[in-house]
PDB file of C-alpha atoms in Angstrom:
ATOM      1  CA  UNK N  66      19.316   5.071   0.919  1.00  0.00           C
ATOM      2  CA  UNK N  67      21.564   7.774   2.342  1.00  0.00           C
ATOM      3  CA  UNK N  68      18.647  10.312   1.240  1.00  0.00           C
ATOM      4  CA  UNK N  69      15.389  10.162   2.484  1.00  0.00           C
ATOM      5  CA  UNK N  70      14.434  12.159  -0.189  1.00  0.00           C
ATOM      6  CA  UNK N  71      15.848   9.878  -3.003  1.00  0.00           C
ATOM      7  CA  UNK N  72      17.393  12.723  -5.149  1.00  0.00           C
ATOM      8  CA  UNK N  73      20.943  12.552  -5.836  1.00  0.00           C
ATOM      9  CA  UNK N  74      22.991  14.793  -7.608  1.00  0.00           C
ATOM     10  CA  UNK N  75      24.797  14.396 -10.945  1.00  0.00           C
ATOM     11  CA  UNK N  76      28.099  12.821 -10.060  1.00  0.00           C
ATOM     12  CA  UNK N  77      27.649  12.146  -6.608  1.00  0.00           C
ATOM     13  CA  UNK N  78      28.236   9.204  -4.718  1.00  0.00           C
ATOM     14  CA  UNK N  79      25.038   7.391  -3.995  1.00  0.00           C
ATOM     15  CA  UNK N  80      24.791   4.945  -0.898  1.00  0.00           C
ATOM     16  CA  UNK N  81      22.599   2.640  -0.116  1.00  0.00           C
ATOM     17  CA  UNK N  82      21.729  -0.635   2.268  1.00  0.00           C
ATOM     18  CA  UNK N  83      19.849  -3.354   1.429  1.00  0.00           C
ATOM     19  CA  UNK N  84      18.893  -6.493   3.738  1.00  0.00           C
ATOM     20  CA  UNK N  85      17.268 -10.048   2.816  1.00  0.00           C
ATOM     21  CA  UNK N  86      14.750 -11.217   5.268  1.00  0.00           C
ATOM     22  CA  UNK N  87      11.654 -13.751   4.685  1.00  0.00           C
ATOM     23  CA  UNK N  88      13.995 -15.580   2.756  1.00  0.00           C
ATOM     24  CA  UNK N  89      16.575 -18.224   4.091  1.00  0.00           C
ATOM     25  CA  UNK N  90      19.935 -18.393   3.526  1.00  0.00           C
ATOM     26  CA  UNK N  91      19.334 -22.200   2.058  1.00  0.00           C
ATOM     27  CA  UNK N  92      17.035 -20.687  -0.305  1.00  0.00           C
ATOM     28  CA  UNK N  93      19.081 -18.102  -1.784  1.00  0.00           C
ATOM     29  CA  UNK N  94      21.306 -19.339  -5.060  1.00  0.00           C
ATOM     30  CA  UNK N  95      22.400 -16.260  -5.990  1.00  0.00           C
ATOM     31  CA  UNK N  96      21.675 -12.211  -6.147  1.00  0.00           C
ATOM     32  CA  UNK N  97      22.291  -8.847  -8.343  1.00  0.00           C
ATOM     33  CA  UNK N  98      22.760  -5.666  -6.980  1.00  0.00           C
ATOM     34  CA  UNK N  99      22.334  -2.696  -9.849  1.00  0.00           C
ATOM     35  CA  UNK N 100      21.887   0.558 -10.417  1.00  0.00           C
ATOM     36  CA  UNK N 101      20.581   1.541 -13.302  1.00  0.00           C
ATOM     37  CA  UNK N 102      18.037   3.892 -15.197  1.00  0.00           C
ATOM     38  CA  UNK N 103      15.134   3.040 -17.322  1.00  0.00           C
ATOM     39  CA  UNK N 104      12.323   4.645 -20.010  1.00  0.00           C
ATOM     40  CA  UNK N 105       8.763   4.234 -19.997  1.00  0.00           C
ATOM     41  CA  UNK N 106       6.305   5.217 -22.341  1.00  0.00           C
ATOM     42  CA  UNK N 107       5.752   6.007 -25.896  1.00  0.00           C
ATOM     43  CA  UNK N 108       7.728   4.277 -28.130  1.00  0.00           C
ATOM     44  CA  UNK N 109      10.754   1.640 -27.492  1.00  0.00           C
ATOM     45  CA  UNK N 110      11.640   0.835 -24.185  1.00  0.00           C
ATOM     46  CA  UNK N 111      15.498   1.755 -22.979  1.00  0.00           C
ATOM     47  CA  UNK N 112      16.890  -0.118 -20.179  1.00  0.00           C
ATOM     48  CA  UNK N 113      20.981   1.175 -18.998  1.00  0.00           C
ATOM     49  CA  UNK N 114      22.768  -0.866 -16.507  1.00  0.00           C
ATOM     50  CA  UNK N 115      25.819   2.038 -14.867  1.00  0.00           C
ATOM     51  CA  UNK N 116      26.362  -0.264 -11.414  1.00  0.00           C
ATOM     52  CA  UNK N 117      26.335  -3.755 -11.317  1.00  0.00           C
ATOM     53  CA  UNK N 118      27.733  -6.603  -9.196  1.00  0.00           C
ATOM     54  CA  UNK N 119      26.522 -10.369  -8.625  1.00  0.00           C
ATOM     55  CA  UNK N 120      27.172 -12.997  -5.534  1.00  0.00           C
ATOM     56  CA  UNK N 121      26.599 -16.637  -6.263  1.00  0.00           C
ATOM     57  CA  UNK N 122      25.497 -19.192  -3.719  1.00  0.00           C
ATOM     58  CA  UNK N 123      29.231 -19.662  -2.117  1.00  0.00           C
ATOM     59  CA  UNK N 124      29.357 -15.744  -2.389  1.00  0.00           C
ATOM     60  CA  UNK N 125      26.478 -15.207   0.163  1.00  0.00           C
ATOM     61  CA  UNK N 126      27.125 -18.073   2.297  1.00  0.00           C
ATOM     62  CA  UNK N 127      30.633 -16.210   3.816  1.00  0.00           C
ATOM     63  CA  UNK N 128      28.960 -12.650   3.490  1.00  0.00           C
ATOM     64  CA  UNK N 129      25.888 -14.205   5.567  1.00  0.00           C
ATOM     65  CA  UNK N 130      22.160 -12.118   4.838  1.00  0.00           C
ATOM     66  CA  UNK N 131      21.432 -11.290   8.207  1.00  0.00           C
ATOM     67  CA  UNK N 132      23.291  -7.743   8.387  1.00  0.00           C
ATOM     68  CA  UNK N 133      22.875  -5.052   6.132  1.00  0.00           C
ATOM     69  CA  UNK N 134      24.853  -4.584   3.023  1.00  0.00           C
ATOM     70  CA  UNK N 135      26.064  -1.777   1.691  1.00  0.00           C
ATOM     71  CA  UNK N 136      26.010  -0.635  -1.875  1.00  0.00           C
ATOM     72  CA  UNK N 137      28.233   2.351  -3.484  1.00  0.00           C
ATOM     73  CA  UNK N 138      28.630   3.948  -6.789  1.00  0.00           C
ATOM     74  CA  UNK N 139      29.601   7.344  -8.422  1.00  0.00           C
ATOM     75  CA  UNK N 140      26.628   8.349 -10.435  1.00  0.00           C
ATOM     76  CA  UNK N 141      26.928   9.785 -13.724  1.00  0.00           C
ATOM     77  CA  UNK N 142      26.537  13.686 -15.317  1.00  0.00           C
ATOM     78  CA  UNK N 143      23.659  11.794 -17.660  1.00  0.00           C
ATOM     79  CA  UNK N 144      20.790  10.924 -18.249  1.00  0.00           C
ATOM     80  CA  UNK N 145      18.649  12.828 -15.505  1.00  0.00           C
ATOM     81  CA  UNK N 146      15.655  11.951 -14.303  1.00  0.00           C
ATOM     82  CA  UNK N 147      12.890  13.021 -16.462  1.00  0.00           C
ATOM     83  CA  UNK N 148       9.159  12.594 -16.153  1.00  0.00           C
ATOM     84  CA  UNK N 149       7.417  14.142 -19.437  1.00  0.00           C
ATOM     85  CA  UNK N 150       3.919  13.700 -20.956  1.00  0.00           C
ATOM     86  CA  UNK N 151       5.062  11.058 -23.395  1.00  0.00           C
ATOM     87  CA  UNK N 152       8.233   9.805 -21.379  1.00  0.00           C
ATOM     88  CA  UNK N 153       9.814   8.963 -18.378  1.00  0.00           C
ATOM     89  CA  UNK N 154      13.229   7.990 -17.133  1.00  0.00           C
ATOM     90  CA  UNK N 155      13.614   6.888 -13.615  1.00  0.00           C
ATOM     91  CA  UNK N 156      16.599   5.957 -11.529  1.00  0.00           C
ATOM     92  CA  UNK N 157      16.586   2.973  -9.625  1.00  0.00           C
ATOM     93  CA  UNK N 158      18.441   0.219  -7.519  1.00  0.00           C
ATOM     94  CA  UNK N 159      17.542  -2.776  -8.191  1.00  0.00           C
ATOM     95  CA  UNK N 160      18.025  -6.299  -6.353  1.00  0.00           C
ATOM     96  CA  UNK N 161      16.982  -9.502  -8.025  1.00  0.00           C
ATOM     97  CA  UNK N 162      17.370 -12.451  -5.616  1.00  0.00           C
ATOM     98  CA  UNK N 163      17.729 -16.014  -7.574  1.00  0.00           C
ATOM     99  CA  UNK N 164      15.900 -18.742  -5.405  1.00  0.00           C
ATOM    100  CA  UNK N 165      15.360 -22.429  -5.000  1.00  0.00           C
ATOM    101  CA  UNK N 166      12.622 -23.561  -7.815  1.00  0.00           C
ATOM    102  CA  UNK N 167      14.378 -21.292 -10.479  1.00  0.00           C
ATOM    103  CA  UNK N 168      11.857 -18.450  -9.235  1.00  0.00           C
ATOM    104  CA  UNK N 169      12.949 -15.159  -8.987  1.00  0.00           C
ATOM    105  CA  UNK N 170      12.202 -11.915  -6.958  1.00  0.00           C
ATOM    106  CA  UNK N 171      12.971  -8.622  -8.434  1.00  0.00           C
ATOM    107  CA  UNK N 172      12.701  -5.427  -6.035  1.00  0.00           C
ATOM    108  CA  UNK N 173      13.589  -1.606  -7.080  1.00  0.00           C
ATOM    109  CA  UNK N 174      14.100   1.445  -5.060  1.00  0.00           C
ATOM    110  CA  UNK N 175      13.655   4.401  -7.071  1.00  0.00           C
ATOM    111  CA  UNK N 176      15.690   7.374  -6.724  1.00  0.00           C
ATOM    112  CA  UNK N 177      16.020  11.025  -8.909  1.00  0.00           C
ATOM    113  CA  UNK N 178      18.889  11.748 -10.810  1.00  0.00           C
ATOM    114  CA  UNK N 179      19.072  15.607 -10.719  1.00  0.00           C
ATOM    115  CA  UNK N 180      21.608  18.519 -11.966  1.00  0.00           C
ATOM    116  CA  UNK N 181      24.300  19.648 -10.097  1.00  0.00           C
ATOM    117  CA  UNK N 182      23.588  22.504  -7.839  1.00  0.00           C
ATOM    118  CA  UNK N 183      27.125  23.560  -7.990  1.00  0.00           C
ATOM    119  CA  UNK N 184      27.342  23.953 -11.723  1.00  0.00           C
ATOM    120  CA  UNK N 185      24.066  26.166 -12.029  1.00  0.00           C
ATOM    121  CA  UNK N 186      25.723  28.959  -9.775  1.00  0.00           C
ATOM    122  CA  UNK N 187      29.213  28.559 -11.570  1.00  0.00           C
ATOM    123  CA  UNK N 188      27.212  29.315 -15.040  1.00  0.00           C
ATOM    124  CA  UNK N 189      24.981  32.516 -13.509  1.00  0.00           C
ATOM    125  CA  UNK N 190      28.218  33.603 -12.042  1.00  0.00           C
ATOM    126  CA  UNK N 191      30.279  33.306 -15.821  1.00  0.00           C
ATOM    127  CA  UNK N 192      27.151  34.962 -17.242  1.00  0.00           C
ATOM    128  CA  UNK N 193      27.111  37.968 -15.086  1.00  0.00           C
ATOM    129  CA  UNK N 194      30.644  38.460 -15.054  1.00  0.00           C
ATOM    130  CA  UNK N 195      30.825  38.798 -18.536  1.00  0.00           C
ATOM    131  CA  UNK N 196      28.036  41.202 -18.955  1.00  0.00           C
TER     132      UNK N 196
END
């Protein structure tokens, strides 16, 4: 990630590399690349795809795994990272790698989704200007 910290702001563009090793080439029929957000806790389960692209088995044979690929994407005003008593939502990237054997590895990089800093100070200023 671009940010060691992991905390993006609200419409910002987040970027991010990602890299396949322990895994041949041969044995790779196809990948996902998302970003999306998630709830845990009580009650259902929410699950919100906002980035999303696949590449199938001819796909990664011309891009090749050994380099590091990039992934960009404006992220949306909402839903913010939240982590409450009963509920969380979290922010993550996620790469699920299709292999030989119809297995399937799944791995997530969570990041926080906060405010903008920008749009806090334009609000205190409007508020004290109109006072």
């Amino acid at each position: 990630m671009c940010r060691e910290d992991g905390t993006y702001e609200a419409g910002e563009q987040l970027k991010a590399q990602w890299r396949i090793s322990r895994i041949s080439l041969e044995q790779l029929q196809g990948l996902e690349v998302s970003v999306l957000w998630h709830t845990e806790g009580k009650g259902d389960e929410d699950l919100h795809v906002h980035h999303f692209y696949r590449l199938d088995e001819a796909e990664l044979q011309e891009l090749g795994i050994d380099d590091a690929q990039a992934i960009s994407c404006k992220l949306p005003l909402t839903p913010l990272s939240y982590h409450g008593h009963l509920i969380h939502l979290r922010w993550c990237i996620r790469l699920r790698l299709f292999v030989e054997g119809r297995r399937e590895i799944v791995a997530e990089q969570p990041f926080y989704l906060v405010s903008c800093r920008g749009e806090k100070t334009s609000v205190m200023t409007l508020r004290s200007q109109s006072e």
